[in-house]
Short mmCIF file of C-alpha atoms in Angstrom, two decimals:
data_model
loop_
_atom_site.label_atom_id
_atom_site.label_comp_id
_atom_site.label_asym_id
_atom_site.label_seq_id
_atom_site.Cartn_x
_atom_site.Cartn_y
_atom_site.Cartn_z
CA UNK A 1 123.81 -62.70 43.08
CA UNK A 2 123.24 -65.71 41.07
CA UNK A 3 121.34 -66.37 37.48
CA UNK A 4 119.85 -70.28 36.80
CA UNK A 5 121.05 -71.22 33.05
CA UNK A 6 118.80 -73.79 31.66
CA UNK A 7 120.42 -76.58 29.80
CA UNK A 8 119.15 -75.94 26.37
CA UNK A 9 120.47 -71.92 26.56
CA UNK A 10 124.39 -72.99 27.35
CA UNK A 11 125.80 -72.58 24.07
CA UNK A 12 124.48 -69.02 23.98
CA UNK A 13 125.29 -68.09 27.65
CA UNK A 14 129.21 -69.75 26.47
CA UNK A 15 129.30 -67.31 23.47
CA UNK A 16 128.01 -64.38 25.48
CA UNK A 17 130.97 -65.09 27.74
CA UNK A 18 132.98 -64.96 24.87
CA UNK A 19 134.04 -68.61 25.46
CA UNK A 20 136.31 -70.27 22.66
CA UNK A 21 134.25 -72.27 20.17
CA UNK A 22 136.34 -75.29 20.86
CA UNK A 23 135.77 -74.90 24.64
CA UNK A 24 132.19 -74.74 23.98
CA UNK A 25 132.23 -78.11 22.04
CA UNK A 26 133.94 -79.86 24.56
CA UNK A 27 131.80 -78.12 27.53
CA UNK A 28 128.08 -77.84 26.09
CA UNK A 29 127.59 -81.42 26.27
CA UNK A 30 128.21 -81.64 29.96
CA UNK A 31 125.44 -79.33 30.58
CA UNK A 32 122.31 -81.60 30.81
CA UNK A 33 121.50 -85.24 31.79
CA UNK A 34 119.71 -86.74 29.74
CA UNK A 35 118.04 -89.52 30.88
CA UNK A 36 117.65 -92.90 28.72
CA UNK A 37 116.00 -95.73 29.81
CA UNK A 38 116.49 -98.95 27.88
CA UNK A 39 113.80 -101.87 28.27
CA UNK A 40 114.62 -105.77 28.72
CA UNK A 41 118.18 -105.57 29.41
CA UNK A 42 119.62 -109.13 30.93
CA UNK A 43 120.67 -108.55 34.60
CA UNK A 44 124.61 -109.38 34.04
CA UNK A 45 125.10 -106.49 31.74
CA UNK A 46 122.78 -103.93 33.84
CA UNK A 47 125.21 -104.75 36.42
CA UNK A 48 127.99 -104.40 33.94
CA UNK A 49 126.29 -100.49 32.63
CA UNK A 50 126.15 -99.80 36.02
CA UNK A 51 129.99 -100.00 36.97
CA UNK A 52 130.95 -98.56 33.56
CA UNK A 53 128.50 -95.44 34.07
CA UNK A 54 129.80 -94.90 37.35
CA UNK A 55 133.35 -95.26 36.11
CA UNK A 56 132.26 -92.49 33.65
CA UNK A 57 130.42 -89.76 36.45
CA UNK A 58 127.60 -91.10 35.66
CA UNK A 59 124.86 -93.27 36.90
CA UNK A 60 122.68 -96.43 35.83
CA UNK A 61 118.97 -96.84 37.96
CA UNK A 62 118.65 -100.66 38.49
CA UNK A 63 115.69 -102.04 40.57
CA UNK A 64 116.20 -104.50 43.24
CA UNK A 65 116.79 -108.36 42.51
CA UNK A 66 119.45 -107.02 39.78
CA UNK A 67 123.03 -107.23 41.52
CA UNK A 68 122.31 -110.53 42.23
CA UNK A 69 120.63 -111.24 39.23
CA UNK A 70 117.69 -112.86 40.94
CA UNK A 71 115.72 -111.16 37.87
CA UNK A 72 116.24 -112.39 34.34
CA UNK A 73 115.81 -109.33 32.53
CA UNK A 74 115.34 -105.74 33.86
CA UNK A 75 114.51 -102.02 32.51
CA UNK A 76 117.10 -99.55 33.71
CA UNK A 77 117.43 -95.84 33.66
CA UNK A 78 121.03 -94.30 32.49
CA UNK A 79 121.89 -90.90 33.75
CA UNK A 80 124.53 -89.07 32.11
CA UNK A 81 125.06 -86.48 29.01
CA UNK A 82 125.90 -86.98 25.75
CA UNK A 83 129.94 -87.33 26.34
CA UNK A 84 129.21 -90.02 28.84
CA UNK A 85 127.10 -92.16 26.50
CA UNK A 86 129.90 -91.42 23.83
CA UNK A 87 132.26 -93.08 26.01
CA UNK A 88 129.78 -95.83 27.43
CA UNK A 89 129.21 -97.27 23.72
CA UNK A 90 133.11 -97.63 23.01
CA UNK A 91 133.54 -99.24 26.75
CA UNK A 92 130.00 -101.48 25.72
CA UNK A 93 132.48 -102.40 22.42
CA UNK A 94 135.03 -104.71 24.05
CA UNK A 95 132.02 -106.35 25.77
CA UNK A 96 129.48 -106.72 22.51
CA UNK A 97 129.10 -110.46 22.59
CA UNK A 98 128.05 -110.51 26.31
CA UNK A 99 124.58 -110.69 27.95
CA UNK A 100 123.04 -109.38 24.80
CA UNK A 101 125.13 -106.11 25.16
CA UNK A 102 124.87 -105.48 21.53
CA UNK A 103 121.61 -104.47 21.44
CA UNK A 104 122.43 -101.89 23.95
CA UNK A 105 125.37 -100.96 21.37
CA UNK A 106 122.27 -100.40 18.38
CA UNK A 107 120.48 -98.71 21.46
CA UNK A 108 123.13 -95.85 22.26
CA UNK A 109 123.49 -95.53 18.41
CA UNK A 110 120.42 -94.66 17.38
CA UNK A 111 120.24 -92.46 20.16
CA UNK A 112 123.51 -90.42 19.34
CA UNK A 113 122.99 -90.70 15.78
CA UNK A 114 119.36 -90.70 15.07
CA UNK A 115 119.94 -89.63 10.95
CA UNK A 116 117.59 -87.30 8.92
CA UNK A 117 114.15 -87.25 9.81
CA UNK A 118 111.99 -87.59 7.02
CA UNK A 119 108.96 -89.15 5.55
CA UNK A 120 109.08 -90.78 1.88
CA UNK A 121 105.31 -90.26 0.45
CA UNK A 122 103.88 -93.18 -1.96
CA UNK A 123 104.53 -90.81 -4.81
CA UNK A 124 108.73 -90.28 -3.73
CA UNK A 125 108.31 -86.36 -2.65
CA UNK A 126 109.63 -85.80 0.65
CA UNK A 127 108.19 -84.35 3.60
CA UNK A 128 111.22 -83.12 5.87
CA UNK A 129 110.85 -81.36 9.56
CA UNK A 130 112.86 -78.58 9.76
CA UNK A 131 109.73 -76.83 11.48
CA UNK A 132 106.41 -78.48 13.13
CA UNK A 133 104.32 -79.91 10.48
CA UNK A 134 99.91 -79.07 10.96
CA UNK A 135 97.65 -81.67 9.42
CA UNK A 136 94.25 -79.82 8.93
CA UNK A 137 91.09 -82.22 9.37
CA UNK A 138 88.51 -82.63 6.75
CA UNK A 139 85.71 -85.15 8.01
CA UNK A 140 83.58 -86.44 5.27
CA UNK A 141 81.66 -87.78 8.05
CA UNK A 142 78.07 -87.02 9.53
CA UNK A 143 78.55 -87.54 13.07
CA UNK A 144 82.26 -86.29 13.30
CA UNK A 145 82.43 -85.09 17.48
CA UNK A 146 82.89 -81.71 16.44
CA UNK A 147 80.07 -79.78 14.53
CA UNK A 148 81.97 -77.60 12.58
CA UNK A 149 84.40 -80.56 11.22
CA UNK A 150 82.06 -82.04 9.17
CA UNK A 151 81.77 -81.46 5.87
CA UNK A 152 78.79 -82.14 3.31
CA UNK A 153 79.49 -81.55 -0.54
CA UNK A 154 82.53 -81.17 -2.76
CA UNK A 155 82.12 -77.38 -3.28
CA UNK A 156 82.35 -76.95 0.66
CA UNK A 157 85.22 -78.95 1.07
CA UNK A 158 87.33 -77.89 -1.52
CA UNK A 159 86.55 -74.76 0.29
CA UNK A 160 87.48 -76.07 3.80
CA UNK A 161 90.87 -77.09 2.27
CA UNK A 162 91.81 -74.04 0.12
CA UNK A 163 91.23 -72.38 3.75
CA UNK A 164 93.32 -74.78 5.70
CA UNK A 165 96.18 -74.69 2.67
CA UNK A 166 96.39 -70.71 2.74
CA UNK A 167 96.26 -70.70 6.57
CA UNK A 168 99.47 -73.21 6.36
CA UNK A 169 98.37 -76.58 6.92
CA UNK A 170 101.15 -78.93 5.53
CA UNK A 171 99.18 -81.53 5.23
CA UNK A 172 95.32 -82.57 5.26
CA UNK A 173 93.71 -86.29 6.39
CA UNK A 174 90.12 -87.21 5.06
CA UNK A 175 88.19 -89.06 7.26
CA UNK A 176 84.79 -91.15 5.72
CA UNK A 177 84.48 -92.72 9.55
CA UNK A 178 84.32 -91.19 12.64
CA UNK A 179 86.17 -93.39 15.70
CA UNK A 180 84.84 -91.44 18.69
CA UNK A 181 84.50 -92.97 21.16
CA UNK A 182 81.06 -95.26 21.17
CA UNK A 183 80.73 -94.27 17.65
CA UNK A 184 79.08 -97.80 15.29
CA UNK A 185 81.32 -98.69 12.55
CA UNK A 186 80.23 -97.76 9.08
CA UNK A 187 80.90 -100.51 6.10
CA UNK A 188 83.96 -100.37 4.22
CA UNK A 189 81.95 -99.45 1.28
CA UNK A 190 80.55 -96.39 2.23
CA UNK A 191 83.69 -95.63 3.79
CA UNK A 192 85.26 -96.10 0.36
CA UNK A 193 83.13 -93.78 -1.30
CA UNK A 194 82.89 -91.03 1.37
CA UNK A 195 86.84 -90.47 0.97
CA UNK A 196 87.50 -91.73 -2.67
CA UNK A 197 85.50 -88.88 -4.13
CA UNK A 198 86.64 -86.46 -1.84
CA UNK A 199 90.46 -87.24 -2.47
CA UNK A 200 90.06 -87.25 -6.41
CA UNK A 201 88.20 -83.80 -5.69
CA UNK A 202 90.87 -82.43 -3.42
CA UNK A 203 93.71 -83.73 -5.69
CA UNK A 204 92.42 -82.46 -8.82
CA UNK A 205 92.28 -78.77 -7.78
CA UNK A 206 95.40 -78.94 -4.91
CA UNK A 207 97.67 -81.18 -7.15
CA UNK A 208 100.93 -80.32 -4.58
CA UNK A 209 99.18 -81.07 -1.40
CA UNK A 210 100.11 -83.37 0.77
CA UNK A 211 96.68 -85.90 1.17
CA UNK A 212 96.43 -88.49 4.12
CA UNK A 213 93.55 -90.75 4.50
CA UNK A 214 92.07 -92.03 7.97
CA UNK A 215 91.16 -95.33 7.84
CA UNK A 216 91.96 -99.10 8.71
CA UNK A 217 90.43 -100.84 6.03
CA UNK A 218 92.93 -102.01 3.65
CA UNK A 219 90.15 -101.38 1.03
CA UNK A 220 89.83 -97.98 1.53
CA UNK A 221 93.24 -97.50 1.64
CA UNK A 222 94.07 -98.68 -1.31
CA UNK A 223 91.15 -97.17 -3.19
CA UNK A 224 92.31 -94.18 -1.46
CA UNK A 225 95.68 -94.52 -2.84
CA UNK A 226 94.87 -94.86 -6.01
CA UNK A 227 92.49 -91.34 -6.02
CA UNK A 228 95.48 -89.70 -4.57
CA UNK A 229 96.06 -90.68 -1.16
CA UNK A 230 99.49 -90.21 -0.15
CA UNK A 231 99.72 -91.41 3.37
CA UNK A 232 97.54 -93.84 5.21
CA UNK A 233 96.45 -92.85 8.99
CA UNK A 234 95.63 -95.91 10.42
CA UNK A 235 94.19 -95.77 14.10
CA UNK A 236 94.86 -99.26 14.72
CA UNK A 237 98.59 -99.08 13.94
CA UNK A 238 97.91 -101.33 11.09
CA UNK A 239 96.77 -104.27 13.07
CA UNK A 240 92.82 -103.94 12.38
CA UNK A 241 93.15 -105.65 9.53
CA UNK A 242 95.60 -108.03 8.52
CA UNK A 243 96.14 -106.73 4.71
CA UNK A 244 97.18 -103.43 5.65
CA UNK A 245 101.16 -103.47 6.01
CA UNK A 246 101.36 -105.61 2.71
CA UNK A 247 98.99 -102.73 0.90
CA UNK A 248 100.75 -99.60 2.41
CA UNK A 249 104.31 -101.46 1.30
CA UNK A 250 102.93 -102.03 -1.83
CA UNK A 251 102.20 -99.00 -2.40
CA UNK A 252 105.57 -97.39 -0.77
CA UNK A 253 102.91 -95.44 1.45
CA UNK A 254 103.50 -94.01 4.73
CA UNK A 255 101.79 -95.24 7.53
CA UNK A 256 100.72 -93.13 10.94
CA UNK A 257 100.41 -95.85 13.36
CA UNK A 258 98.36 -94.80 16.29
CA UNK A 259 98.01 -96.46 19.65
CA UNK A 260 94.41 -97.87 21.02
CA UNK A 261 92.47 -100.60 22.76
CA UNK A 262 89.67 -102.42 21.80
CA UNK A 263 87.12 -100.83 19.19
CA UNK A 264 85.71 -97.06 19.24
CA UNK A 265 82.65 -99.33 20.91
CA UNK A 266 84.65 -100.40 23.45
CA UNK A 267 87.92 -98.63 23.84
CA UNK A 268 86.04 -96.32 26.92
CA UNK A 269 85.47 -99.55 29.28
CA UNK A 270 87.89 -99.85 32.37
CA UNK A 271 89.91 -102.42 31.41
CA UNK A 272 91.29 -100.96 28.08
CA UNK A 273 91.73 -97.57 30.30
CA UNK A 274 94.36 -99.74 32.83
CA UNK A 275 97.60 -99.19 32.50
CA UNK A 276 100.74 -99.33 34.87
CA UNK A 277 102.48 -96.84 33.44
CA UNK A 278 100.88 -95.19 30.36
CA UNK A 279 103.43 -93.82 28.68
CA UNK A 280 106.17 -96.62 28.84
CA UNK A 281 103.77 -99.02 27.43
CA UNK A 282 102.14 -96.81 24.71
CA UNK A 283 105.85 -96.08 23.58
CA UNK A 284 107.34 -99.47 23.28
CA UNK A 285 104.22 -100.70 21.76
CA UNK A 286 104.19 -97.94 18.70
CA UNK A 287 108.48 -98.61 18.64
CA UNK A 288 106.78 -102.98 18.05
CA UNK A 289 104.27 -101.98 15.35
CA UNK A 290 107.08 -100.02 13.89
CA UNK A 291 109.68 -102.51 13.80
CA UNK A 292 107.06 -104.15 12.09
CA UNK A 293 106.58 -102.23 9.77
CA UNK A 294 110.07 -102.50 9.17
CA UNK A 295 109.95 -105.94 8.36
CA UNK A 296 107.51 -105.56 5.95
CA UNK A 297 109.88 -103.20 4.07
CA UNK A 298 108.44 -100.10 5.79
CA UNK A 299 111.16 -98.50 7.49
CA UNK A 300 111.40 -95.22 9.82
CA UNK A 301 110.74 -92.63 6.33
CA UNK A 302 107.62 -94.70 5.49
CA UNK A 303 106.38 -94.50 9.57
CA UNK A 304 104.69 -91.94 11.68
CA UNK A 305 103.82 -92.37 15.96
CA UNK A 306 100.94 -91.37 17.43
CA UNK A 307 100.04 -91.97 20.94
CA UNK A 308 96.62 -91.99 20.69
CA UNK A 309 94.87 -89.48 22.92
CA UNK A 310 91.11 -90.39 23.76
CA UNK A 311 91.60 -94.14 22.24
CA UNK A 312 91.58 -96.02 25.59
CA UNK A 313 92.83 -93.16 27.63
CA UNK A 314 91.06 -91.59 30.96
CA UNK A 315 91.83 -87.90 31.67
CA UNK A 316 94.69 -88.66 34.18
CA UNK A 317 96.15 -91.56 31.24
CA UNK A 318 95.79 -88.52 28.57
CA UNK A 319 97.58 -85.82 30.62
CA UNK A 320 100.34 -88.49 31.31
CA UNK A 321 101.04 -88.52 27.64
CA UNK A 322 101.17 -85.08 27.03
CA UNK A 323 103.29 -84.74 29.79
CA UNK A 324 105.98 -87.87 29.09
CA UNK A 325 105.87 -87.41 25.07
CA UNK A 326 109.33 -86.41 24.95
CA UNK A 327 109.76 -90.41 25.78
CA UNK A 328 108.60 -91.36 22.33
CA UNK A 329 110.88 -88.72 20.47
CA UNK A 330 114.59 -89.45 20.16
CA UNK A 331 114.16 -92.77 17.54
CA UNK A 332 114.52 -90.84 14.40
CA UNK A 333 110.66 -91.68 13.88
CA UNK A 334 108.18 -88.35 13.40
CA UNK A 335 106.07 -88.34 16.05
CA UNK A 336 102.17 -86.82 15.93
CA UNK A 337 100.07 -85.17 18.51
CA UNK A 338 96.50 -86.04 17.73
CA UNK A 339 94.56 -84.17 20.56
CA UNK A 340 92.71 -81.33 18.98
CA UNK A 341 89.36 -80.16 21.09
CA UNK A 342 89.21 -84.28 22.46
CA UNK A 343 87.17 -84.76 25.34
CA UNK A 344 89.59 -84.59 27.83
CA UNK A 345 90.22 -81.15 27.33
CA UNK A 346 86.81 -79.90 28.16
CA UNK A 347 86.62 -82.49 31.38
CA UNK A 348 90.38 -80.64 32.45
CA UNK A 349 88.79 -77.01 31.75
CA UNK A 350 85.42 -77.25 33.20
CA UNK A 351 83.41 -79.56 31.02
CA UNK A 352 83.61 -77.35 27.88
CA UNK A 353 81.91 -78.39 24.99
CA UNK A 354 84.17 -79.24 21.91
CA UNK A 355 83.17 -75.82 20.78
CA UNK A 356 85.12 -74.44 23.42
CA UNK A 357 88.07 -76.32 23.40
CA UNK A 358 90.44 -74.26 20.66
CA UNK A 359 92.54 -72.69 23.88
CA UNK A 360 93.20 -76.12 25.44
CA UNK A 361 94.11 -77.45 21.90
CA UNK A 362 96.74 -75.00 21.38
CA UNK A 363 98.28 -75.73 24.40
CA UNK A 364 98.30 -79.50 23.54
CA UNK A 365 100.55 -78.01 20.26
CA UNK A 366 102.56 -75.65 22.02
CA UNK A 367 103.36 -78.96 24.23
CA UNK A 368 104.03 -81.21 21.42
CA UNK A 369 106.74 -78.48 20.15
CA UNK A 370 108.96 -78.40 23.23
CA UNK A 371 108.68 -82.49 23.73
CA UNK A 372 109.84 -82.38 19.94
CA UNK A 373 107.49 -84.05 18.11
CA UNK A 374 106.71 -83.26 14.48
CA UNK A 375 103.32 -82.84 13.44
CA UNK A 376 100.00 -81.90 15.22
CA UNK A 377 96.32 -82.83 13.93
CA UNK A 378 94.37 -80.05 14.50
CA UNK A 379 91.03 -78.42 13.15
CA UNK A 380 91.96 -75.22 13.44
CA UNK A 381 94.71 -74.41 11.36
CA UNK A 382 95.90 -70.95 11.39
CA UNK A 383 95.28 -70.56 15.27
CA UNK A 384 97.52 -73.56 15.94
CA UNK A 385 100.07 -72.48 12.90
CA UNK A 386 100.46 -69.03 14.86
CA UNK A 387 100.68 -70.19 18.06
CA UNK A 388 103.70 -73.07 16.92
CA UNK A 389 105.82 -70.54 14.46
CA UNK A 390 106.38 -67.81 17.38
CA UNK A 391 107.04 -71.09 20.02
CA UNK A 392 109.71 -71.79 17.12
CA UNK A 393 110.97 -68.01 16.42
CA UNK A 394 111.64 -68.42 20.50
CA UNK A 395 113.11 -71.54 20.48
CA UNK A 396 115.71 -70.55 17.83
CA UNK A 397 117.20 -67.85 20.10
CA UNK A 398 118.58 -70.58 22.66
#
């Protein structure tokens, strides 16, 4: 007779064995591979991971042309635990000013020793993760995708929001434009007015919400800002306009950088739906506008990920990235699941209409949790707030 042990329940299966606590430190670790793959690295010191990994009990995945460094540069894959990457990084020491083996040095840190996770709003409160954070949806929009998420006149949504606040929504994110795809652009003017009035409304009878505006007009944002705004959810990862980094540092407001192609006009064509592997390059594209934002003097508390589900994604490209999202966790940067009753959803259940599509939502959330991301967008709050604080009262007995 035999019993599996998954990886994340070892520390509990050690204590139910009665196993000293120092034995359990030095054991746990050894329990799971975790495998990190670093991008770019220069063939002589893939070759040089390689040896040291094995060396260690270990491995290092290294695609042909790299022993003989026919190749330049190359990703590679590292397979080992936590211990093992411990010991790689003081091995990788003696070696730092080699083949660029430094940066694999900052790599493995970050990694080990990813810091608090938190998220600095433009007004200095602080918006921590010890739990999943829900940002509710309030569309200020007419021709929002889903009926019942738009919302016409102050009265209903300070409603909407009271609802959304008392059904535990941490946060809530105005939109004055809806980016569906095909949808035509509005001007930056009515924009501005849809979610100025709206904000000053929402922060004059919630004063200790937590307010995010959807838009990438600099304009907007900083009008936005300025009614009360207090984080900026820009589906162009701050690249749709070329103002937007110096306004949201201005302002010491965070930024939710989202990942798309093209326009909401043209992000649905079948070039800005190819991709080689979806998930690598949607990652290491949100970690570039990030370190941009970095330079701008945004660092990782003034920057949120989101993949981008729907924006230039197919069915199979959005599955793929519910599946891999653990690969954008793990860089001390919140991450945010923005999937709630998409398309995709009804095309995977039987061509629901969005109506429908509250059951395959919650599953996108319940998904998000156990990849460990941070934060879900979702319409419907207290379903999704249920569903995540039992996955979390489960989680905390491993």
């Amino acid at each position: 007779m035999f019993l599996t042990i998954p990886a994340e329940r070892i520390r509990t299966e050690m204590e139910k064995l009665e196993v000293h606590p120092a034995g359990i430190g030095l054991m746990a670790p050894k329990a799971a591979v975790l495998p990190l793959k670093l991008l770019s690295i220069r063939t002589p010191a893939a070759n040089i991971i390689k040896q040291e990994m094995l060396s260690l009990g270990g491995d290092c995945v290294n695609p042909k042309g790299t022993i003989n460094c026919s190749l330049d540069r190359v990703d590679v894959i590292l397979l080992g635990n936590r211990r093992q990457y411990q010991a790689l990084k003081q091995k990788l020491k003696t070696m730092a000013g080699w083949f660029g083996i430094q940066g694999v040095l900052d790599d493995l840190q970050v990694f080990l020793e990813p810091g608090e996770m938190v998220t600095c709003l433009a007004d200095g409160r602080k918006l921590t993760y010890e739990k999943m954070r829900v940002m509710g949806i309030l569309n200020v929009t007419p021709d929002s995708f889903y009926a019942g998420s738009r919302i016409s006149g102050e009265e209903a949504l300070l409603q909407k929001a009271e609802s959304m606040l008392r059904e535990g929504a941490d946060l809530l994110d105005i939109g004055g434009e809806s980016t569906r795809p095909g949808a035509d652009p509005v001007t930056p003017e009515e924009e501005k007015r849809r979610v100025t009035g709206a904000l000053a409304a929402l922060r004059k009878a919630f004063p200790e919400s937590i307010l995010s505006v959807d838009t990438y007009h600099a304009d907007t944002a900083e009008a936005a800002l300025e009614a009360g705004a207090d984080i900026i959810n820009d589906v162009t990862a701050a690249t749709g306009d070329g103002r937007m980094l110096e306004t949201a540092a201005r302002a010491k407001a965070p930024l939710v950088l989202m990942h798309m192609r093209g326009t909401p006009k043209t992000m649905m064509t079948e070039d800005m739906r190819s991709y080689q592997n979806v998930v690598g390059e949607v990652s290491q594209y949100l970690l570039e506008r990030a370190a941009a934002c970095a330079e701008a003097g945004l660092g990782n508390d003034k920057v949120i990920l989101d993949p981008g589900l729907g924006f230039a994604k197919g069915r199979a490209e959005n599955l793929d990235l519910c599946s891999g999202l653990a690969e954008m966790t793990g860089h001390g940067i919140p991450v945010l699941l923005a999937g709630s009753r998409k398309a995709f959803i009804g095309k995977v259940l039987g061509d629901l209409p969005a109506e429908e599509r509250l059951e395959g939502t919650m599953a996108l959330s319940a998904a998000a949790l156990y990849a460990g991301a941070q934060m879900v967008r979702v319409h419907d709050v207290k379903e999704n707030v249920r569903l995540i604080r039992m996955l979390e009262a489960i989680r905390e007995c491993r």
